[in-house]
Tab-separated table of C-alpha atoms and ligand atoms in Angstrom:
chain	number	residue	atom	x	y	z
A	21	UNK	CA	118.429	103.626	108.456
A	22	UNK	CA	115.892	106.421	108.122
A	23	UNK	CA	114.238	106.774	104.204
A	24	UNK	CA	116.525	109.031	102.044
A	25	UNK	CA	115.451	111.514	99.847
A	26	UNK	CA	116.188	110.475	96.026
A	27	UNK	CA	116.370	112.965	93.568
A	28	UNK	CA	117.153	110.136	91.052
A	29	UNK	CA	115.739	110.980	87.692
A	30	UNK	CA	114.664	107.056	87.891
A	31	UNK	CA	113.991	104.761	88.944
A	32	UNK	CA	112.391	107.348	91.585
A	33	UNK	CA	111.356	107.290	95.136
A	34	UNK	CA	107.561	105.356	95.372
A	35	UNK	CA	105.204	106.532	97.723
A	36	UNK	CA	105.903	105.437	101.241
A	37	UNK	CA	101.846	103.699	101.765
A	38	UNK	CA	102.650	102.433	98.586
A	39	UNK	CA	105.034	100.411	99.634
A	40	UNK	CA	103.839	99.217	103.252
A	41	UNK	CA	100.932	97.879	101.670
A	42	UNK	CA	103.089	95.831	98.583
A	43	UNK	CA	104.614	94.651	102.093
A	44	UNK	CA	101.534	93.845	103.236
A	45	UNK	CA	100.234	91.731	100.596
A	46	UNK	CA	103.796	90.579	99.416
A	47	UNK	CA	103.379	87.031	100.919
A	48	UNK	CA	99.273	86.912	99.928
A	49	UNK	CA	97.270	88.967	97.472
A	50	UNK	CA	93.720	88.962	99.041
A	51	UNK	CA	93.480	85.991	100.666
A	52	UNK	CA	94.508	83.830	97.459
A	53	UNK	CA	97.264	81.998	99.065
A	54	UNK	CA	100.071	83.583	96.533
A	55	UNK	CA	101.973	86.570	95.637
A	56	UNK	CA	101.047	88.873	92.959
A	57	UNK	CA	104.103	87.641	91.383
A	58	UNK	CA	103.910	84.315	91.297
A	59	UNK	CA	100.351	84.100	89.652
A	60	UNK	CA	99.947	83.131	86.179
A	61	UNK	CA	99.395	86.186	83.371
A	62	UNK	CA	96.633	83.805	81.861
A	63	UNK	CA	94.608	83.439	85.284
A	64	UNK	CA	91.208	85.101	86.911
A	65	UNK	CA	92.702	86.669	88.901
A	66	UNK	CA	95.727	88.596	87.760
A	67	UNK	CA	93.276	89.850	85.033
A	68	UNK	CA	91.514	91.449	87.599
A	69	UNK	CA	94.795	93.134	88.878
A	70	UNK	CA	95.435	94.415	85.105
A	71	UNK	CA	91.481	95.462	84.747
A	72	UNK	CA	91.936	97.628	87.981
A	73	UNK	CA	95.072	98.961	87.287
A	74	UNK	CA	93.525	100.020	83.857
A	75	UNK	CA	90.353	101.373	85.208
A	76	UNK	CA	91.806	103.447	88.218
A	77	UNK	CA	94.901	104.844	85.148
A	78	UNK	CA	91.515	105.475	82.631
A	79	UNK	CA	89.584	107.741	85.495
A	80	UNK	CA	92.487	109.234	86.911
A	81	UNK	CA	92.739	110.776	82.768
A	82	UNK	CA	89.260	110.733	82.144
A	83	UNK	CA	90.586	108.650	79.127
A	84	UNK	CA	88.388	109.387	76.195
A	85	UNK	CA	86.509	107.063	74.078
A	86	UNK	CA	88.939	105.424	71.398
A	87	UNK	CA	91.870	105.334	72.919
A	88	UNK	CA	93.275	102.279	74.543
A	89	UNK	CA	96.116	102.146	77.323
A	90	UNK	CA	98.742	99.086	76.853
A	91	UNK	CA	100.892	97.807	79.070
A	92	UNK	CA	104.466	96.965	77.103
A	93	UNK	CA	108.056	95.546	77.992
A	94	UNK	CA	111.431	97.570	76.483
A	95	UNK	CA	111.300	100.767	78.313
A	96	UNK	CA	110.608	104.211	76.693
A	97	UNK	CA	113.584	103.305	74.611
A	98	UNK	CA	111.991	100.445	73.198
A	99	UNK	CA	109.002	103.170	72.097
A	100	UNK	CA	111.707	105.555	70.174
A	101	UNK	CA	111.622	102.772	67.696
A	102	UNK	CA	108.146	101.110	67.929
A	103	UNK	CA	106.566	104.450	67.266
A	104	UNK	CA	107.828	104.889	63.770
A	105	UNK	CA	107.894	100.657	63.018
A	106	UNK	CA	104.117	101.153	64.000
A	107	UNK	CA	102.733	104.319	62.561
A	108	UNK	CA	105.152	105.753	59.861
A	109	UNK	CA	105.964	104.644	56.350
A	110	UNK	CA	109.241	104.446	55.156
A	111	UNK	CA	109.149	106.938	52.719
A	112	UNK	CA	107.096	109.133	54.289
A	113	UNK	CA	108.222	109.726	57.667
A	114	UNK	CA	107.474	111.731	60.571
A	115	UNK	CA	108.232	115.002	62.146
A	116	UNK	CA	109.926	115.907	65.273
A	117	UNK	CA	110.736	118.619	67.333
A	118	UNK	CA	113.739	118.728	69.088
A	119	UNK	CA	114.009	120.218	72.584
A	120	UNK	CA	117.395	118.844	74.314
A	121	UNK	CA	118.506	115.214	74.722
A	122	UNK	CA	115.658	112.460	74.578
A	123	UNK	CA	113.792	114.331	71.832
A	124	UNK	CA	117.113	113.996	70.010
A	125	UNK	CA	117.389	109.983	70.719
A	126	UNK	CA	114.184	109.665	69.376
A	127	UNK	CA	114.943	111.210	66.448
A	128	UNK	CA	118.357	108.995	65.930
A	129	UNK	CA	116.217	106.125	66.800
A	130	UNK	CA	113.919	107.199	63.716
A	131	UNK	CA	116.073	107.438	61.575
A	132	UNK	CA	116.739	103.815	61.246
A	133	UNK	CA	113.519	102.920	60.468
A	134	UNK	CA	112.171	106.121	58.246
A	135	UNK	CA	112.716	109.676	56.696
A	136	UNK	CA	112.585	112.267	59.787
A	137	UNK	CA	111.936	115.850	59.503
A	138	UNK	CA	113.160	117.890	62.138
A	139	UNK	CA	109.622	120.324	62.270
A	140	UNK	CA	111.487	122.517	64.886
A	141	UNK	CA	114.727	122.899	67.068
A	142	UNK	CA	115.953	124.065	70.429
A	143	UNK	CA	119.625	123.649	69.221
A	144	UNK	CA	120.796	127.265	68.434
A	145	UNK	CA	119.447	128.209	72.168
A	146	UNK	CA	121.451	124.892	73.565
A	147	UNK	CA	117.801	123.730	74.507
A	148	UNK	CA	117.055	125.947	76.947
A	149	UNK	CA	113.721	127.125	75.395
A	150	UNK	CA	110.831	125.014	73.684
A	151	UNK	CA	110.571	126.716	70.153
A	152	UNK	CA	107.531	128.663	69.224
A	153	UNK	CA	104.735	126.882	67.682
A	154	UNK	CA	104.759	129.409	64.980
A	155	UNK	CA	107.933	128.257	63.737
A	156	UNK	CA	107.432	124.872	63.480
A	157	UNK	CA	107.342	123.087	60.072
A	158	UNK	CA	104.797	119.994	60.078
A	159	UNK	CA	104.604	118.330	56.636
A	160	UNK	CA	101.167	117.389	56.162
A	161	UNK	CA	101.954	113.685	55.224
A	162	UNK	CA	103.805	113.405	58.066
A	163	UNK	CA	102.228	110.019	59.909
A	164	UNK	CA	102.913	111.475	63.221
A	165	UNK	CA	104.717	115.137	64.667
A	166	UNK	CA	106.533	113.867	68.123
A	167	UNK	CA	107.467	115.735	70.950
A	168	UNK	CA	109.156	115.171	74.469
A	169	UNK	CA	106.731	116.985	77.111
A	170	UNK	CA	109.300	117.223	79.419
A	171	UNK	CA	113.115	116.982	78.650
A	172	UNK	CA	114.181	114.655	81.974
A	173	UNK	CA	118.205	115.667	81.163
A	174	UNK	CA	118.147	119.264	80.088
A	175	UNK	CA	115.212	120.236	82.296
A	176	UNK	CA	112.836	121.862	79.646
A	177	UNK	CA	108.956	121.138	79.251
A	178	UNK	CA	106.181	121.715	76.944
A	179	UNK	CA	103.948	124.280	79.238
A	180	UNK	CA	100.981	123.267	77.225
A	181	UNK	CA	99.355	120.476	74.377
A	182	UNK	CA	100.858	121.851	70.971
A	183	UNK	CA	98.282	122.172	67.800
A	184	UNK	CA	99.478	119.704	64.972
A	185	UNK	CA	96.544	119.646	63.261
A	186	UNK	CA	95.409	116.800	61.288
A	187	UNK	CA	98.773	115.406	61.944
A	188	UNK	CA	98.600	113.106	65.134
A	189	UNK	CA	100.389	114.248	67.933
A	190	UNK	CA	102.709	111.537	69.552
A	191	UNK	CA	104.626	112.358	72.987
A	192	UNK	CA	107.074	110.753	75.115
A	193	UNK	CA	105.881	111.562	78.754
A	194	UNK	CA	108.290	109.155	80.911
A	195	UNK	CA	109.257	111.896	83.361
A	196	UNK	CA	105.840	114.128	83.303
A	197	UNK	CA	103.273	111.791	83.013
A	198	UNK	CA	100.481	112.027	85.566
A	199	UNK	CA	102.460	115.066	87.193
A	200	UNK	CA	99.432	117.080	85.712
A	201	UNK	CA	96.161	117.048	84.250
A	202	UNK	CA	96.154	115.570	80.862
A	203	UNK	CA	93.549	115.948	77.902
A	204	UNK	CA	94.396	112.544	76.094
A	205	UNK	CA	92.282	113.230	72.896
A	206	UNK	CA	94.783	115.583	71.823
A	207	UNK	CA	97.339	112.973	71.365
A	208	UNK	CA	97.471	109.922	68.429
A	209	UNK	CA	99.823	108.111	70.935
A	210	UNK	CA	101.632	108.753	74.227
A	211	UNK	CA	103.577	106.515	76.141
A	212	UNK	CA	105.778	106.785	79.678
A	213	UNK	CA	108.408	104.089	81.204
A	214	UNK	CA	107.194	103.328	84.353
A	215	UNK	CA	109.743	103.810	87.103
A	216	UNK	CA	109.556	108.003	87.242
A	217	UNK	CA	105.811	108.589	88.480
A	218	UNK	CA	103.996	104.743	87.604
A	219	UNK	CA	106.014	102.359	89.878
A	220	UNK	CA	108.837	99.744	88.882
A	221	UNK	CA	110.436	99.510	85.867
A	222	UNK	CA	110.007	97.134	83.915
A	223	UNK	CA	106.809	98.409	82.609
A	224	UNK	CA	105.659	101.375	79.853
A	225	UNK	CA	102.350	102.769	79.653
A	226	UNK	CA	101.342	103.315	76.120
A	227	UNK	CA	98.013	104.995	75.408
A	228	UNK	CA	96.809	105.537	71.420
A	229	UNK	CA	94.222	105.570	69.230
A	230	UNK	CA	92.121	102.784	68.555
A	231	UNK	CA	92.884	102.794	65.278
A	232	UNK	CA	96.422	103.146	65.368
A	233	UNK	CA	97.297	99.122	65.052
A	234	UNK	CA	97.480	97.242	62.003
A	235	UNK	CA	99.946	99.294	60.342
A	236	UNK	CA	103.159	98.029	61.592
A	237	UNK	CA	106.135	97.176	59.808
A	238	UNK	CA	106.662	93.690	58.663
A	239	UNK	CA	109.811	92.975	60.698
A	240	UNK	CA	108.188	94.352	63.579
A	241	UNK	CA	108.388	92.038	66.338
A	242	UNK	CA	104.703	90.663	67.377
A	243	UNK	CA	105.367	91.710	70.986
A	244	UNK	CA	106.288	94.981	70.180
A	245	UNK	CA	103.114	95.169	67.217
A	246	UNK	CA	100.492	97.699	68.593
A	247	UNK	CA	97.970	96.021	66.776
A	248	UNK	CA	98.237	92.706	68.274
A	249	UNK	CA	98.718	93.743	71.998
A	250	UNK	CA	95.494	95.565	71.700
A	251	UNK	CA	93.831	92.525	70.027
A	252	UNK	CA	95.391	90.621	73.111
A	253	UNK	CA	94.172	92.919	75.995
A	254	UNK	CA	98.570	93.375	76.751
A	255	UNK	CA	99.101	89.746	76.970
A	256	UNK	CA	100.467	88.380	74.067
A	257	UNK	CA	103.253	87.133	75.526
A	258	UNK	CA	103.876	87.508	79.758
A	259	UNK	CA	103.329	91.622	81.035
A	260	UNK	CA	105.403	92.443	84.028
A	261	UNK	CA	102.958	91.552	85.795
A	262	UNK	CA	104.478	93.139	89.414
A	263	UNK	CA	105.254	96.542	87.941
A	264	UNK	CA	101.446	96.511	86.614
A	265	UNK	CA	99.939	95.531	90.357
A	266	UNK	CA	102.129	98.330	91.678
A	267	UNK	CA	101.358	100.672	89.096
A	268	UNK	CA	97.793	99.910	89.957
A	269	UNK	CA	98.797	100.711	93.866
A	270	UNK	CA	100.550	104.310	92.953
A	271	UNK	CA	97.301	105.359	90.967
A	272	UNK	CA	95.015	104.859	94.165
A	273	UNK	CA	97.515	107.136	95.901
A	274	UNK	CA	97.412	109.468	93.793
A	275	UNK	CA	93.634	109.425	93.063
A	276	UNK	CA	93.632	109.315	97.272
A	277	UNK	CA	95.987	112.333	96.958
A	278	UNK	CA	93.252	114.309	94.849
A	279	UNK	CA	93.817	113.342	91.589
A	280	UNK	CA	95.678	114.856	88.716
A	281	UNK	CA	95.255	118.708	89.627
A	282	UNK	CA	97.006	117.996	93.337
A	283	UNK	CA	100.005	116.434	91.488
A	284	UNK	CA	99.810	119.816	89.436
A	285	UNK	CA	99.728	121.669	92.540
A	286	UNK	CA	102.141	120.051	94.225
A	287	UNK	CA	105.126	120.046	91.094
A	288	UNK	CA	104.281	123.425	91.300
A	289	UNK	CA	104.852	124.001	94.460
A	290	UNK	CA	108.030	121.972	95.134
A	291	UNK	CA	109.559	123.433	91.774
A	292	UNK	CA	108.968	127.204	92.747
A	293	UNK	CA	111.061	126.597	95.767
A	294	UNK	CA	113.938	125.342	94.047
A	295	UNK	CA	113.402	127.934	91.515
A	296	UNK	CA	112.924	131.097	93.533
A	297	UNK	CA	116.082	129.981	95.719
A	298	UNK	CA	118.383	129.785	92.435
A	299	UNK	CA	117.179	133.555	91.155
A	300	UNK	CA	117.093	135.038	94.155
A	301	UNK	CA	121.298	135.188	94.456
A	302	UNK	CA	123.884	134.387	91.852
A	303	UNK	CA	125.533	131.287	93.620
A	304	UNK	CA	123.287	129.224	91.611
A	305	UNK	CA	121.976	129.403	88.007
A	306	UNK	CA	119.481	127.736	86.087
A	307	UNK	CA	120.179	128.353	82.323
A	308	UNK	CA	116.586	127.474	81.420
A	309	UNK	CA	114.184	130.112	79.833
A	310	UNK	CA	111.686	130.578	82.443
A	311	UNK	CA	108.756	129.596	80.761
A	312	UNK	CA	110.065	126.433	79.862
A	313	UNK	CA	111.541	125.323	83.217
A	314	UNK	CA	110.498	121.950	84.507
A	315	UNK	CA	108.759	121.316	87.119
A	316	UNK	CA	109.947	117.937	87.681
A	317	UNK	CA	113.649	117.995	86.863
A	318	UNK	CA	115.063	120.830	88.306
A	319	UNK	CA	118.352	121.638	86.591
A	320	UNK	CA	121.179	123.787	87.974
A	321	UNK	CA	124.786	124.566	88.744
A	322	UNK	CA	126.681	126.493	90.853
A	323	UNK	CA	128.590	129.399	89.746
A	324	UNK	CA	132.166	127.755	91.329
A	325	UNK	CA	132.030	124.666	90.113
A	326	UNK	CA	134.968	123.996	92.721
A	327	UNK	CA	132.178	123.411	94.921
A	328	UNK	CA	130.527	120.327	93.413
A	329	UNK	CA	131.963	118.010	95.036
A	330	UNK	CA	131.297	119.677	98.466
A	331	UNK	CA	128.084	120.484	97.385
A	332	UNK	CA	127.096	116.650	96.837
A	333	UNK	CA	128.677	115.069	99.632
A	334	UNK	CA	127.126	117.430	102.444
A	335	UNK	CA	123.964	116.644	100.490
A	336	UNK	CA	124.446	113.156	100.646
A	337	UNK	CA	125.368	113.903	104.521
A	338	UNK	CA	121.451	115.157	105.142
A	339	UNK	CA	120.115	112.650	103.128
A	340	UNK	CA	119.637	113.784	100.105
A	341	UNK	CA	121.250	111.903	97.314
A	342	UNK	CA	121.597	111.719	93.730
A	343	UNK	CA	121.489	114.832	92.740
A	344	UNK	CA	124.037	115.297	90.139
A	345	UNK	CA	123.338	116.277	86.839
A	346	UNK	CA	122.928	114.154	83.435
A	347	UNK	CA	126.307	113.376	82.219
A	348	UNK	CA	126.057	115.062	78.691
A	349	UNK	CA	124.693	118.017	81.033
A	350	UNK	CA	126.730	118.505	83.924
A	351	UNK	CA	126.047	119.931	86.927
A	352	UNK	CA	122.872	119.095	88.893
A	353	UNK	CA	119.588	118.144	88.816
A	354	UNK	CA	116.888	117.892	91.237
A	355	UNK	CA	114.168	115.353	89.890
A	356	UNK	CA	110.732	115.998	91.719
A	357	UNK	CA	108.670	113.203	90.802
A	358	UNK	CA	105.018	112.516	92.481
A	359	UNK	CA	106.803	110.349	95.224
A	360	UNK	CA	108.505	113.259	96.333
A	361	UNK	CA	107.190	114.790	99.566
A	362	UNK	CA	107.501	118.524	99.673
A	363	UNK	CA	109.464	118.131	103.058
A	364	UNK	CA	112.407	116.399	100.669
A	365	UNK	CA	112.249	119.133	98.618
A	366	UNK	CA	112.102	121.687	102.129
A	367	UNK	CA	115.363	119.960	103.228
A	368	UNK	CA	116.906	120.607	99.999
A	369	UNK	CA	116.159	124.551	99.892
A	370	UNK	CA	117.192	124.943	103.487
A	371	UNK	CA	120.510	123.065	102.825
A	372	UNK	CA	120.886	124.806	99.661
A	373	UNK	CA	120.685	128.298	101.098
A	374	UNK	CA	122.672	127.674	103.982
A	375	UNK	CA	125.544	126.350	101.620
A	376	UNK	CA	125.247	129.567	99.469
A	377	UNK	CA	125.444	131.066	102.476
A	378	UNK	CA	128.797	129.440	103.632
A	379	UNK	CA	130.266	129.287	100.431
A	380	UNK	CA	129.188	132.400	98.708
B	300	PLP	C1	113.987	108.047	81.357
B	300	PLP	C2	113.551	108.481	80.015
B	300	PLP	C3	113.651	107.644	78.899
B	300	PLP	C4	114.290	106.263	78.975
B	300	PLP	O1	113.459	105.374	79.597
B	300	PLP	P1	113.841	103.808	79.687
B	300	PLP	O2	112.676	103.274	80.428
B	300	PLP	O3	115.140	103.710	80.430
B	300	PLP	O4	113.948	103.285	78.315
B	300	PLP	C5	113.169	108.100	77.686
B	300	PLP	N1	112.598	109.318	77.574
B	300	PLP	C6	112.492	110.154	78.628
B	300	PLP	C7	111.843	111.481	78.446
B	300	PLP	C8	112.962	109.764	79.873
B	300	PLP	O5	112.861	110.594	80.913
């Protein structure tokens, strides 16, 4: 069975040498007579795994002094509520801006632990826009403002860092992060679930401030305590340790692949296909403003939407599969992660035109 082309929004297609040389060393990491996975957290030589897979993640973002990357269980969803049991009082809160569907489960996921402003909304354009900066309300004892760079459902993301001024500026990056160049200083705390553009899941990425433990909640589990995972170098209790080897694997590839500003070129590039197909005709529309159109989950549907069932089995029939839309959403979506060769995405445009072409 040749490779299909998965347009998944996650878990995502991995780079194909990523995965020959996992297969590789499957049986025998480096001549030590085990697998990566069966080797204890505790030991020599997994913390070397963990050290590179830190140091290759920290030059690929030039991470600045200060900040500290962690590697945590639970998901992105675990980080909707360990962000405000870790940074935010009670009483005081934090501010949000909400752009479409995960900025809004963060926000529900706040609200059970503190008060939550909503600083701006996307709502009255049914989050098809990011709303201007200008409008935004941060309260200046806000512990944190939080944003969603990139909206993985409704297909909207942040073209650029947002000013919060002395209010730290947290982000939830699962489905943009390392898809472009990234100035980390600008941000208190980011974080991104693992299996979009890091690797398996199993694993989240969270990179803060230094200074950003010691504040957590009391009933805030110790695993899930920022404080104490940095004071224990991520292993408190037992990382996934597999996910982190792999993530290691994917960040040589990319660094191998040029770095940030190639996986910038390339979104581009891939996106702007899928884009230019959908305005050049009306057999396809993208209701997202197009400034704030994402370049890594392309969202459409077809004018007949009769035709969406044909349209995703004779997808399906030249390999190109899940491409239907988020299920509050509709429709379809076209998720271009890093793993995605521009040939998947060439396949899709040519099969996409042609079925305007039939169908229109
Ligand atoms: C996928 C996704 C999540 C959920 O991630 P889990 O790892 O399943 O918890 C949260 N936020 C965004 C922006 C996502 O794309």
């Amino acid at each position: 069975m040749p490779r299909l082309f998965n347009f998944a929004a996650g878990p995502a297609m991995m780079p194909e040498q990523v995965l020959a040389h996992a297969r590789n060393e499957l049986l025998d990491w480096n001549g030590h007579g085990l697998s990566v996975m069966e080797m204890p957290f505790t030991g020599d030589v997994f913390k070397e795994i963990a050290a590179t897979t830190v140091s290759r993640l920290s030059a690929l973002l030039g991470l600045p002094p200060g900040h500290r990357i962690l590697f945590m269980h639970g998901g992105a969803m675990a980080q909707l509520a360990l962000v405000p049991l870790n940074l935010a009082s009670p009483d005081t809160g934090a501010d949000y801006v909400e752009t479409g569907y995960w900025s809004g489960r963060a926000i529900a996921e706040a609200r059970r632990y503190c008060r939550v402003e909503i600083a701006a909304s996307g709502e009255p354009g049914g989050f098809t826009h990011i709303p201007p900066e200008t409008e935004w309300r941060i309260r200046p004892e806000a512990a944190y403002c939080h944003i969603t760079t990139n909206e993985t459902a409704n297909g909207v993301q942040f073209p650029a860092t947002p000013e919060t001024g002395d209010v730290p500026l947290v982000a939830d990056m699962t489905s943009d992060f390392l898809t472009r160049p990234l100035d980390v200083s600008r941000y208190g705390l980011l974080y991104a679930s693992a299996q979009k553009n890091i690797g398996p899941s199993g694993l989240t990425i969270v990179i803060l401030r230094e200074d950003s433990g010691g504040n957590a909640h009391s009933l805030t589990p110790s695993v899930f305590d920022y404080g104490i995972q940095m004071e224990n170098d991520s292993r408190y209790n037992t990382p996934p340790t597999f996910s982190i080897y792999m993530a290691g694997l994917v960040f040589r590839w990319i660094e191998d692949q040029g770095g940030l500003a190639a996986m910038e070129r390339a979104s581009e590039a891939k996106s702007r296909k899928l884009y230019g197909l959908m305005d050049s005709g009306d057999f396809y529309c993208c209701p997202v403003a197009p400034e704030a159109r994402s370049r890594v989950n392309v969202c459409f549907t077809l004018a007949d939407p009769a035709l969406e069932d044909a349209f995703d089995t004779e997808a399906a029939g030249h390999g190109l599969i899940n491409l239907r839309g988020h299920p509050v959403f509709g429709g379809f979506r076209a998720s271009l992660y890093n793993a995605m060769p521009e040939q998947g995405v060439d396949i899709l445009a040519g099969f996409m035109a042609d079925f305007a072409r039939r169908h229109g």
